[in-house]
């Protein structure tokens, strides 16, 4: 049989075939990176469900394009890479406002945090690729949600930046959904959102109608869980007023001076807004924002005298935000409770903002301060959390869980304050660096979630907005936006001192369970790979 013509003739170099092969390589590279770039773009889609875009309903389907890209990967390794790129796109978009403080550090942050989502890519690839069975239709939403939640829990470590842009925060304006937070914290809300997205992906891609039907029922059940819990579980019990005449309540004034850069002028603007409360219906507590004074109130009798006089004039204790250099030469951020008699107590911020208030590994990363607005020197953290022993205008105890700015992102801190007996959670804030960005709205949304988690009313006083108040179920009662100034007076119904949500009692059971599910799924997958390798060994005969 004659040989094909291409095999005849003398052996030699490939000739014109070589340039064609060389041209093919860039094409293969482009084909490889096209779905990765699509995953990067898909990572930005869920961000539209967060404040300030605020399309909360989008959260329930926004992960689907990314999950489908991960599912379509040719192998587990490529699925992990696509998950990584998806996570990087999510961080780059959701935290884009951080460029004002960390500058070129944001892409590095996106790469590090994006890598955590590689596991989501592998889980989506293994559980969503065909053939989709009824068993996978039930297993995929649970496992993918667990892996996603494990990544959220991992990056919630305060040294990595804390629990910012958790997917459950997209539902902050929906108290019926936030009922899940009262049971399992924001973690349970995030898990529900991811589970519904995964079920939608199953329903869209399954060929067999049975797994499609199972996925649809699963998604509907998860969507109904929060509203059902909200309807069936009573609101946190109200505390009785003195004398038994209705529920107890307090009136709190939130002071917002607006955009005033010079510290002395900022103090004066806060003082004027506070003085304007005199002659109006009395309040029980006046709250100033974070860094409302740069005076060390332990060593500045003149500034302290001003605050004591304002407290006496309004008939209410005043909670000031102190950002001052202390006697040891270090700067700290304190919440200082002042009465007509002087300083009652203070709380020092214990969880500082990475790069904003300290630079991790400053000898290595200190260069960031030279190319951005990162901290020029490290603030000194406090040593522990405790309640401030405020009293209302009648002298009755009003223990306050006071936390400062970034600390509103941490569920465990609000829970600790609630379990210690706080009647109200108070956040002092300053987001002036990030004015006219998504940051102020993202920040205030966290107060609503902390209220729903703990069953306590929550207020936030911000120098430049947003200042707001929420009831014990996370419903917004009042707000002063970033374009407002003055004192916002809010009336807060108090819950009973011994009231506790399920989340108050059990804590972070949901994310810890997610970690166990993720570890179990990884172990099962590893065992499957070992069986495949043994089965692919050389034939014996």
XYZ file of C-alpha atoms in Angstrom:
541
model
C 0.000 0.000 0.000
C 1.577 3.339 -0.970
C 2.551 5.799 1.644
C 0.738 9.125 1.915
C 2.591 11.835 -0.010
C 3.446 13.782 3.152
C 5.536 10.857 4.391
C 7.650 10.491 1.231
C 10.869 12.226 0.470
C 13.921 12.848 2.592
C 13.665 13.664 6.248
C 14.194 17.323 7.076
C 12.931 20.354 8.998
C 9.178 20.969 9.004
C 9.462 23.930 6.619
C 6.361 26.108 6.290
C 4.446 24.204 9.010
C 6.558 25.834 11.746
C 5.214 29.390 11.359
C 1.658 28.024 11.383
C 2.283 26.273 14.716
C 3.830 29.406 16.147
C 0.787 31.405 15.139
C -1.499 28.877 16.821
C -0.002 29.448 20.259
C -1.310 33.018 20.759
C -4.729 31.800 19.617
C -4.709 29.056 22.247
C -3.587 31.574 24.863
C -6.406 33.937 23.943
C -8.914 31.104 24.069
C -7.670 30.197 27.531
C -7.878 33.731 28.890
C -11.205 34.685 27.353
C -13.288 32.704 29.898
C -11.033 33.917 32.705
C -11.666 37.523 31.736
C -15.365 36.701 31.569
C -15.107 35.317 35.119
C -13.377 38.529 36.221
C -16.256 40.552 34.793
C -18.848 38.183 36.261
C -17.339 38.813 39.696
C -18.419 42.446 39.438
C -22.085 41.553 38.894
C -22.986 40.686 42.545
C -21.592 44.046 43.666
C -24.601 45.760 42.086
C -26.740 44.195 44.832
C -24.761 46.012 47.554
C -25.231 49.659 48.518
C -25.100 52.089 46.864
C -26.393 50.513 43.609
C -28.685 48.555 45.922
C -30.365 46.154 43.469
C -30.870 43.661 46.304
C -33.012 41.234 44.290
C -30.117 40.751 41.871
C -28.133 38.998 44.611
C -30.271 35.859 44.243
C -29.114 35.274 40.644
C -25.946 37.380 40.298
C -23.581 34.449 40.928
C -25.109 32.305 38.189
C -22.950 33.567 35.271
C -19.798 32.956 37.281
C -20.939 29.503 38.381
C -21.701 28.543 34.780
C -18.228 29.648 33.682
C -16.671 27.530 36.426
C -18.900 24.579 35.487
C -17.800 24.811 31.855
C -14.079 24.594 32.672
C -12.239 21.665 31.019
C -10.866 20.490 34.345
C -10.691 21.138 38.089
C -7.539 23.236 37.830
C -9.042 25.619 35.271
C -12.249 25.794 37.344
C -10.158 26.865 40.341
C -8.461 29.557 38.247
C -11.817 30.867 37.045
C -13.062 30.928 40.630
C -9.952 32.920 41.549
C -10.547 35.456 38.766
C -14.213 35.712 39.747
C -13.231 36.466 43.341
C -10.685 39.053 42.204
C -13.341 40.827 40.129
C -15.682 40.836 43.107
C -13.112 42.425 45.419
C -11.836 44.918 42.837
C -15.357 46.211 42.222
C -16.897 45.905 45.664
C -13.975 47.592 47.390
C -12.926 49.954 44.609
C -13.345 52.885 46.997
C -10.298 51.601 48.907
C -8.035 53.019 46.228
C -8.277 56.323 48.108
C -6.540 54.822 51.132
C -4.378 51.955 49.860
C -3.869 52.973 46.233
C -1.992 50.254 44.316
C -2.537 47.861 47.205
C -6.086 47.126 46.014
C -5.095 44.826 43.110
C -2.835 42.917 45.499
C -5.769 42.614 47.917
C -7.977 41.369 45.086
C -5.442 38.729 44.081
C -5.077 37.445 47.655
C -8.780 37.410 48.498
C -9.702 36.193 45.024
C -7.561 33.103 45.578
C -9.925 32.085 48.371
C -12.681 31.629 45.785
C -10.704 28.968 43.915
C -12.458 26.346 46.034
C -15.835 27.645 44.861
C -14.696 27.052 41.286
C -13.728 23.457 42.007
C -16.977 22.774 43.882
C -19.070 24.242 41.047
C -17.157 22.211 38.449
C -17.499 18.927 40.310
C -21.174 19.271 41.257
C -22.744 21.218 38.374
C -21.221 19.511 35.328
C -23.310 16.870 33.580
C -24.860 14.496 34.227
C -26.909 16.395 36.818
C -28.876 13.971 38.968
C -31.474 14.543 41.666
C -28.803 13.839 44.276
C -26.484 16.466 42.839
C -29.364 18.928 42.561
C -29.737 18.684 46.341
C -26.033 18.423 47.172
C -24.676 21.222 44.978
C -26.480 24.169 46.666
C -25.409 22.938 50.098
C -21.751 22.300 49.265
C -21.195 25.351 47.059
C -22.807 27.568 49.725
C -20.598 25.970 52.388
C -17.423 26.564 50.370
C -18.406 30.176 49.645
C -19.182 30.762 53.323
C -15.842 29.252 54.321
C -14.076 31.822 52.133
C -16.118 34.652 53.673
C -15.275 33.399 57.155
C -11.575 33.137 56.299
C -11.277 36.704 55.011
C -13.295 37.969 57.985
C -10.234 37.701 60.190
C -9.642 41.308 61.238
C -5.971 41.240 60.259
C -7.058 40.487 56.672
C -9.464 43.392 56.542
C -12.494 42.020 58.335
C -15.906 40.833 57.188
C -16.625 43.484 54.566
C -18.787 42.844 51.465
C -20.261 39.619 52.792
C -22.966 38.555 50.371
C -25.660 38.554 53.061
C -25.223 42.316 53.484
C -27.055 42.807 50.194
C -30.323 42.125 52.054
C -29.916 44.840 54.701
C -33.104 46.668 53.679
C -35.270 43.549 53.916
C -36.070 42.739 57.562
C -38.035 39.661 56.519
C -34.866 38.176 54.997
C -32.756 39.461 57.892
C -34.809 37.223 60.182
C -32.263 34.604 59.102
C -29.570 36.770 60.709
C -31.337 36.538 64.061
C -30.963 32.762 63.796
C -27.493 32.347 62.315
C -25.983 35.785 61.851
C -25.161 37.334 58.518
C -23.554 33.996 57.685
C -26.944 32.321 57.300
C -28.127 35.084 54.955
C -25.012 34.647 52.806
C -25.504 30.884 52.734
C -29.114 31.300 51.634
C -28.151 33.659 48.792
C -25.436 31.332 47.466
C -27.659 28.264 47.781
C -30.410 29.900 45.717
C -27.904 30.970 43.045
C -26.576 27.431 42.806
C -30.057 25.956 42.599
C -30.875 28.374 39.771
C -27.732 27.216 37.944
C -28.897 23.602 38.321
C -32.370 24.457 37.036
C -30.887 26.201 33.994
C -28.469 23.448 32.978
C -29.989 20.098 33.983
C -31.298 18.036 31.059
C -33.463 15.719 33.129
C -36.646 17.487 34.337
C -36.427 15.810 37.764
C -33.273 17.612 39.006
C -34.654 20.846 37.507
C -37.825 20.445 39.549
C -35.887 19.571 42.712
C -33.649 22.631 42.289
C -36.661 24.903 41.754
C -38.369 23.597 44.904
C -35.119 23.949 46.864
C -34.681 27.578 45.760
C -38.300 28.411 46.600
C -37.959 26.862 50.067
C -34.803 28.846 50.857
C -36.363 32.074 49.587
C -39.372 31.504 51.829
C -37.348 30.626 54.944
C -36.571 34.190 56.043
C -40.078 35.639 55.584
C -41.567 32.569 57.248
C -39.279 32.957 60.253
C -40.064 36.690 60.373
C -43.803 35.947 60.402
C -43.768 33.106 62.909
C -41.114 34.229 65.372
C -42.175 37.153 67.570
C -40.147 40.349 67.610
C -37.695 40.744 70.510
C -39.794 41.439 73.629
C -40.118 45.121 74.495
C -38.919 46.378 77.863
C -41.670 47.916 80.025
C -41.431 51.625 80.750
C -41.005 52.897 84.302
C -44.400 52.622 85.983
C -45.568 50.114 83.367
C -47.031 52.749 81.029
C -46.194 51.127 77.668
C -42.816 49.987 76.326
C -39.585 51.651 77.345
C -37.828 53.902 74.882
C -34.923 56.320 74.727
C -34.275 59.431 72.677
C -30.802 59.706 71.217
C -29.325 62.653 69.323
C -26.844 61.794 66.567
C -24.578 64.747 65.785
C -23.261 65.124 62.225
C -21.072 68.217 61.612
C -20.555 67.497 57.903
C -17.398 67.887 55.836
C -15.153 69.990 58.050
C -11.472 69.136 57.650
C -9.893 71.305 60.346
C -10.193 69.546 63.751
C -11.022 72.685 65.721
C -13.738 73.726 63.272
C -15.146 70.189 63.322
C -15.393 70.305 67.123
C -17.129 73.671 66.984
C -19.629 72.449 64.384
C -20.490 69.475 66.616
C -20.786 71.765 69.635
C -23.204 74.103 67.776
C -25.397 71.208 66.678
C -25.476 69.933 70.261
C -26.278 73.359 71.736
C -29.224 73.591 69.316
C -30.846 70.704 71.215
C -31.426 72.964 74.237
C -35.072 73.970 74.441
C -36.216 71.032 72.316
C -37.757 67.827 73.763
C -35.133 66.308 76.059
C -32.861 63.488 74.947
C -31.239 60.681 76.931
C -27.874 60.544 75.147
C -25.956 62.696 72.674
C -23.592 60.843 70.333
C -20.810 62.487 68.330
C -18.973 60.787 65.488
C -15.583 59.121 65.432
C -12.629 61.544 65.744
C -14.929 64.420 66.672
C -12.148 65.805 68.889
C -8.383 65.518 68.646
C -7.908 66.637 72.272
C -6.808 64.170 74.929
C -9.662 64.726 77.365
C -7.531 63.398 80.211
C -5.020 66.223 79.667
C -7.077 69.031 78.105
C -9.279 70.565 80.815
C -10.578 73.349 78.552
C -12.017 70.968 75.929
C -13.404 68.708 78.638
C -15.077 71.711 80.256
C -16.827 72.497 76.957
C -18.201 68.974 76.761
C -19.280 68.990 80.416
C -21.142 72.248 79.835
C -22.926 70.829 76.780
C -23.916 67.758 78.772
C -25.318 69.930 81.550
C -27.188 72.175 79.103
C -28.866 69.290 77.263
C -29.509 67.241 80.403
C -27.939 64.192 78.735
C -24.594 62.478 78.831
C -22.432 63.024 75.761
C -20.462 60.350 73.932
C -17.539 62.000 72.135
C -15.092 60.455 69.681
C -11.484 61.109 70.698
C -8.621 60.702 68.213
C -5.679 61.986 70.203
C -2.037 61.498 71.062
C -1.880 60.130 74.572
C 0.674 60.673 77.295
C 2.678 57.649 76.092
C 3.177 59.352 72.713
C 0.907 57.013 70.753
C -2.382 57.908 69.033
C -5.554 56.018 69.876
C -9.239 56.227 69.003
C -11.547 56.293 72.024
C -15.234 56.674 72.698
C -15.438 58.887 75.787
C -18.597 59.182 77.872
C -18.870 62.627 79.474
C -21.358 63.836 82.079
C -21.634 67.264 83.762
C -19.191 65.882 86.346
C -16.482 64.863 83.850
C -15.306 61.707 82.107
C -17.419 58.739 83.172
C -15.650 56.023 81.187
C -13.961 55.375 77.850
C -13.659 52.558 75.327
C -10.595 52.271 73.112
C -10.964 50.807 69.634
C -9.492 47.312 69.584
C -9.840 46.339 65.911
C -8.024 48.830 63.765
C -8.435 49.285 60.020
C -5.559 47.661 58.110
C -3.671 50.365 56.185
C -6.171 53.024 57.325
C -5.101 53.002 60.999
C -2.050 50.778 60.896
C 0.047 49.137 58.230
C 0.558 45.405 58.701
C 4.240 44.453 58.535
C 5.137 48.129 58.319
C 8.880 47.458 57.733
C 7.901 45.584 54.546
C 4.719 47.371 53.440
C 5.366 50.850 54.799
C 5.995 52.115 51.262
C 2.194 52.097 50.733
C 1.953 55.229 52.921
C 4.148 57.084 50.448
C 1.868 56.451 47.464
C -1.546 56.607 49.151
C -3.406 57.916 52.191
C -2.520 54.885 54.297
C -1.686 55.396 57.973
C 1.424 57.490 58.511
C 1.854 55.817 61.898
C 0.141 52.954 63.658
C -2.675 53.721 66.080
C -2.568 52.034 69.491
C -5.344 49.432 69.930
C -7.326 48.894 73.100
C -7.013 45.757 75.171
C -10.640 44.643 75.497
C -14.309 45.292 74.899
C -16.677 46.554 77.598
C -19.948 48.441 77.948
C -20.088 52.124 78.835
C -22.264 52.743 81.935
C -24.487 55.493 80.548
C -27.676 56.629 82.279
C -30.774 58.184 80.752
C -32.036 61.672 81.637
C -33.882 60.246 84.653
C -30.750 58.592 85.999
C -31.777 55.023 85.110
C -28.979 52.738 83.809
C -28.626 52.633 80.035
C -25.628 50.358 79.392
C -24.334 51.071 75.908
C -22.315 48.781 73.649
C -20.098 51.372 71.983
C -17.983 50.352 69.016
C -16.009 52.502 66.622
C -16.449 52.638 62.833
C -14.820 49.531 61.281
C -15.916 47.472 64.288
C -19.501 47.535 63.015
C -18.389 44.945 60.442
C -17.791 42.282 63.111
C -20.788 40.170 64.194
C -18.937 38.771 67.188
C -18.330 42.211 68.721
C -21.999 43.219 68.585
C -22.955 39.803 69.964
C -20.484 40.192 72.836
C -22.006 43.562 73.729
C -25.550 42.160 73.591
C -24.657 39.198 75.797
C -23.008 41.591 78.283
C -26.308 43.436 78.681
C -26.169 46.358 76.241
C -29.553 48.030 75.786
C -28.403 49.943 72.707
C -25.524 49.431 70.279
C -23.832 52.694 69.294
C -21.389 53.052 66.425
C -19.246 56.151 65.988
C -18.062 56.551 62.438
C -16.085 58.681 60.024
C -16.067 57.865 56.325
C -15.008 61.327 55.174
C -12.042 59.869 53.261
C -14.514 57.935 51.116
C -17.127 60.625 50.599
C -19.000 60.403 47.290
C -18.253 56.691 46.991
C -20.162 53.537 47.870
C -18.413 53.275 51.247
C -20.806 55.354 53.442
C -23.859 53.403 52.282
C -22.064 50.067 52.566
C -20.982 51.019 56.063
C -24.372 52.061 57.438
C -25.954 48.886 56.064
C -23.923 46.897 58.583
C -25.728 48.578 61.489
C -29.045 47.165 60.253
C -27.576 43.670 60.163
C -26.085 43.957 63.661
C -29.522 45.020 64.939
C -31.218 41.986 63.378
C -28.508 39.630 64.653
C -28.606 40.798 68.266
C -32.228 41.944 68.703
C -30.979 45.330 69.915
C -31.652 48.809 68.534
C -28.603 50.268 66.814
C -27.550 53.827 66.016
C -24.629 55.134 63.990
C -23.331 58.687 64.315
C -21.027 59.693 61.473
C -19.064 62.904 61.013
C -20.093 63.245 57.379
C -22.900 60.694 57.069
C -24.611 58.404 56.919
C -26.004 58.717 60.464
C -28.953 56.405 61.057
C -31.012 54.412 63.552
C -32.480 50.904 63.330
C -34.923 49.008 65.513
C -34.281 45.558 66.974
C -35.303 43.837 63.725
C -33.054 45.935 61.508
C -35.745 48.292 60.209
C -34.496 51.793 59.497
C -36.142 54.429 61.691
C -34.315 57.591 60.603
C -31.270 58.735 58.662
C -29.186 61.795 57.864
C -27.426 61.371 54.523
C -23.987 62.474 53.431
C -25.357 65.850 52.351
C -26.899 66.615 55.764
C -25.639 68.331 58.926
C -26.995 68.932 62.409
C -28.460 66.665 65.072
C -30.760 63.788 64.178
C -32.980 62.897 67.143
C -34.336 59.344 67.103
C -36.744 57.553 69.414
C -35.683 53.948 70.017
C -37.928 51.263 71.558
C -35.862 49.168 73.963
C -36.004 45.395 74.162
C -36.104 43.554 77.457
C -32.677 43.361 79.147
C -32.689 39.554 79.064
C -33.897 39.248 75.454
C -31.627 37.147 73.243
C -31.823 35.986 69.648
C -30.773 32.534 68.580
C -27.595 34.060 67.176
C -26.875 35.682 70.553
C -27.078 32.226 72.117
C -25.282 30.008 69.605
C -22.858 32.376 67.889
C -20.985 31.360 64.741
C -22.373 27.837 64.397
C -23.288 28.416 60.737
C -19.803 29.307 59.414
C -18.186 26.616 61.548
C -20.604 24.074 60.089
C -19.709 25.372 56.621
C -16.031 24.771 57.356
C -16.800 21.171 58.356
C -18.904 20.592 55.226
C -16.132 22.054 53.070
C -13.513 19.852 54.725
C -15.736 16.792 54.269
C -16.355 17.582 50.603
C -12.623 18.063 50.035
C -11.881 14.717 51.687
C -14.469 12.916 49.543
C -13.083 14.533 46.385
C -9.511 13.566 47.329
C -10.580 9.972 47.941
C -12.294 9.917 44.540
C -9.140 11.142 42.821
C -7.089 8.409 44.508
C -9.549 5.754 43.285
C -9.369 7.190 39.760
C -5.557 7.038 39.788
C -5.593 3.423 40.978
C -8.127 2.503 38.299
C -5.994 4.119 35.588
C -2.902 2.012 36.363
C -1.179 -0.260 33.794
C -3.172 -3.263 32.608
C -2.133 -6.638 34.059
C -2.171 -9.840 31.974
